Coordinates of C-alpha atoms in Angstrom, one line a residue:
X1 CA 0.2 -0.2 -0.1
X2 CA 1.5 3.6 -1.0
X3 CA 2.3 5.5 2.2
X4 CA 0.2 8.4 1.6
X5 CA -3.1 6.4 0.9
X6 CA -1.8 4.7 4.7
X7 CA -1.4 8.0 6.3
X8 CA -4.9 9.6 4.6
X9 CA -6.5 6.1 5.9
X10 CA -5.0 6.4 9.7
X11 CA -5.8 10.3 9.5
X12 CA -10.1 9.6 8.7
X13 CA -9.7 6.2 11.3
X14 CA -8.2 8.9 13.7
X15 CA -11.1 11.8 12.9
X16 CA -13.7 9.0 13.0
X17 CA -12.7 7.6 16.4
X18 CA -12.3 11.6 17.8
X19 CA -15.9 12.0 16.6
X20 CA -17.9 9.1 17.9
X21 CA -15.4 9.4 21.7
X22 CA -17.2 12.8 21.9
X23 CA -20.1 11.4 21.1
X24 CA -20.1 8.5 23.5
X25 CA -19.0 11.1 26.2
X26 CA -22.3 13.5 25.6
X27 CA -20.1 16.0 24.0
X28 CA -22.4 17.4 21.0
X29 CA -20.4 17.6 18.0
X30 CA -23.4 19.8 16.5
X31 CA -24.7 23.3 18.1
X32 CA -27.9 22.7 19.5
X33 CA -31.0 25.8 19.6
X34 CA -31.8 26.7 23.4
X35 CA -33.6 24.0 25.0
X36 CA -36.6 26.5 26.9
X37 CA -37.9 23.4 28.9
X38 CA -33.9 22.5 30.4
X39 CA -34.3 26.2 31.4
X40 CA -37.7 26.0 33.5
X41 CA -37.5 26.9 37.2
X42 CA -40.0 27.1 39.5
X43 CA -40.2 30.4 41.9
X44 CA -41.5 30.3 45.1
X45 CA -44.5 32.7 45.6
X46 CA -42.2 34.2 48.5
X47 CA -39.7 34.9 46.6
X48 CA -39.6 39.0 46.2
X49 CA -39.0 39.5 43.0
X50 CA -39.5 43.0 40.9
X51 CA -41.7 42.0 37.5
X52 CA -41.4 44.1 34.4
X53 CA -42.3 43.6 30.6
X54 CA -39.9 44.5 27.8
X55 CA -41.2 45.7 24.0
X56 CA -38.6 44.7 21.3
X57 CA -39.5 46.0 17.7
X58 CA -37.9 43.1 14.7
X59 CA -37.9 43.2 11.4
X60 CA -38.0 40.3 9.4
X61 CA -38.9 42.1 6.3
X62 CA -38.3 46.0 4.9
X63 CA -38.7 47.9 2.1
X64 CA -36.3 48.5 -0.5
X65 CA -36.4 50.8 -3.5
X66 CA -40.3 51.3 -3.0
X67 CA -43.4 50.2 -1.0
X68 CA -44.2 47.1 -3.4
X69 CA -40.7 45.7 -3.2
X70 CA -39.1 44.0 0.1
X71 CA -36.4 41.7 1.3
X72 CA -36.3 39.3 4.0
X73 CA -34.3 39.5 7.1
X74 CA -32.4 37.2 9.5
X75 CA -33.4 38.4 13.3
X76 CA -31.2 37.4 16.5
X77 CA -32.9 38.4 19.3
X78 CA -30.4 38.5 22.4
X79 CA -31.9 38.2 26.1
X80 CA -29.0 39.4 28.1
X81 CA -28.4 39.1 31.4
X82 CA -26.4 42.4 32.9
X83 CA -25.8 41.2 36.3
X84 CA -22.6 39.9 37.6
X85 CA -23.8 37.5 40.4
X86 CA -27.3 37.5 40.3
X87 CA -29.8 35.3 37.6
X88 CA -33.2 37.0 35.6
X89 CA -35.9 35.6 35.1
X90 CA -37.8 35.4 32.1
X91 CA -41.8 34.3 32.4
X92 CA -43.0 34.2 28.7
X93 CA -41.6 35.2 25.1
X94 CA -44.4 36.0 22.6
X95 CA -43.5 36.9 18.8
X96 CA -46.2 39.2 17.1
X97 CA -46.7 40.0 13.4
X98 CA -47.3 43.4 11.7
X99 CA -51.0 43.3 12.9
X100 CA -50.7 42.4 16.1
X101 CA -51.5 38.8 16.2
X102 CA -49.5 36.4 18.1
X103 CA -47.1 34.3 15.7
X104 CA -46.0 32.0 18.1
X105 CA -44.9 32.2 22.2
X106 CA -41.7 30.7 22.4
X107 CA -42.1 29.8 25.9
X108 CA -44.9 30.7 28.6
X109 CA -43.2 28.9 32.0
X110 CA -40.5 30.8 33.6
X111 CA -36.9 30.2 32.5
X112 CA -33.6 31.5 34.1
X113 CA -30.7 33.1 32.4
X114 CA -27.7 33.3 34.3
X115 CA -25.2 35.8 35.6
X116 CA -23.6 38.1 32.3
X117 CA -25.5 35.2 30.4
X118 CA -27.3 35.7 26.9
X119 CA -29.8 33.6 25.2
X120 CA -30.8 34.2 22.1
X121 CA -33.8 33.3 19.3
X122 CA -33.1 33.3 16.0
X123 CA -36.0 34.2 13.2
X124 CA -34.3 33.0 9.9
X125 CA -34.6 34.8 6.7
X126 CA -37.3 32.4 5.4
X127 CA -39.6 32.9 8.2
X128 CA -41.5 36.4 7.1
X129 CA -44.4 35.8 8.9
X130 CA -44.0 38.7 11.1
X131 CA -43.3 41.4 8.4
X132 CA -42.4 44.6 8.4
X133 CA -43.0 45.8 11.9
X134 CA -42.8 42.8 13.6
X135 CA -42.4 42.5 17.8
X136 CA -41.8 40.8 20.9
X137 CA -43.0 41.0 24.0
X138 CA -41.2 39.6 27.0
X139 CA -42.3 39.2 30.6
X140 CA -39.2 39.0 33.2
X141 CA -39.1 39.3 36.7
X142 CA -35.4 40.1 39.0
X143 CA -34.5 40.1 42.5
X144 CA -34.8 44.4 44.1
X145 CA -31.5 45.9 43.6
X146 CA -30.4 44.3 40.3
X147 CA -30.2 45.1 36.9
X148 CA -33.0 44.9 34.0
X149 CA -32.7 42.7 31.5
X150 CA -31.4 44.0 28.2
X151 CA -33.1 42.9 25.3
X152 CA -31.8 43.5 21.7
X153 CA -31.8 42.2 18.1
X154 CA -29.8 42.5 15.5
X155 CA -31.5 41.9 11.8
X156 CA -28.7 41.5 8.7
X157 CA -29.9 40.4 5.0
X158 CA -27.4 40.6 2.0
X159 CA -29.4 41.8 -1.2
X160 CA -27.3 41.6 -4.6
X161 CA -24.3 42.7 -3.6
X162 CA -25.7 44.8 -1.1
X163 CA -25.5 44.6 2.7
X164 CA -28.5 45.5 5.2
X165 CA -27.7 45.3 9.1
X166 CA -29.3 47.3 12.3
X167 CA -30.1 46.8 15.5
X168 CA -32.9 47.6 18.0
X169 CA -33.3 47.6 21.1
X170 CA -35.9 46.6 23.9
X171 CA -38.2 49.7 26.0
X172 CA -39.3 48.8 29.4
X173 CA -43.4 49.4 29.3
X174 CA -44.7 47.9 32.5

């Protein structure tokens, strides 16, 4: 057998062995989307938490050149915990379309976000159900004396040779 063929076969076998051992030890070889069920937490009524709601605008489509022409965008919605030592709790996250109709509820049972952690929701460019004026509503809780969660969205697309990107930030409404 040729030395280079033997070397390539050895590298292939080594790669397969490493991938298989990662899977056997529970190490994922692929990134996975947020598993909201794994983040669920039961808060006790005795916990004295401050409640709030934040509105975040999202654009899954925008007009280009004229009103009859639109382009689809990918949106990355980030739920940030800016606290270095305290957990935040998000009770419900609902995505609405331009007409104010709820499209989907991402979760309606309380989840936690660890200190300095960010969790994300991605709305890909094929999902233009939200339209040109979509939005999110987040209901959340925090311990007194901590900083509120920060909600941001980054929208991005390429159109021909032109790239489009912009950011929106949430606004506390209650």
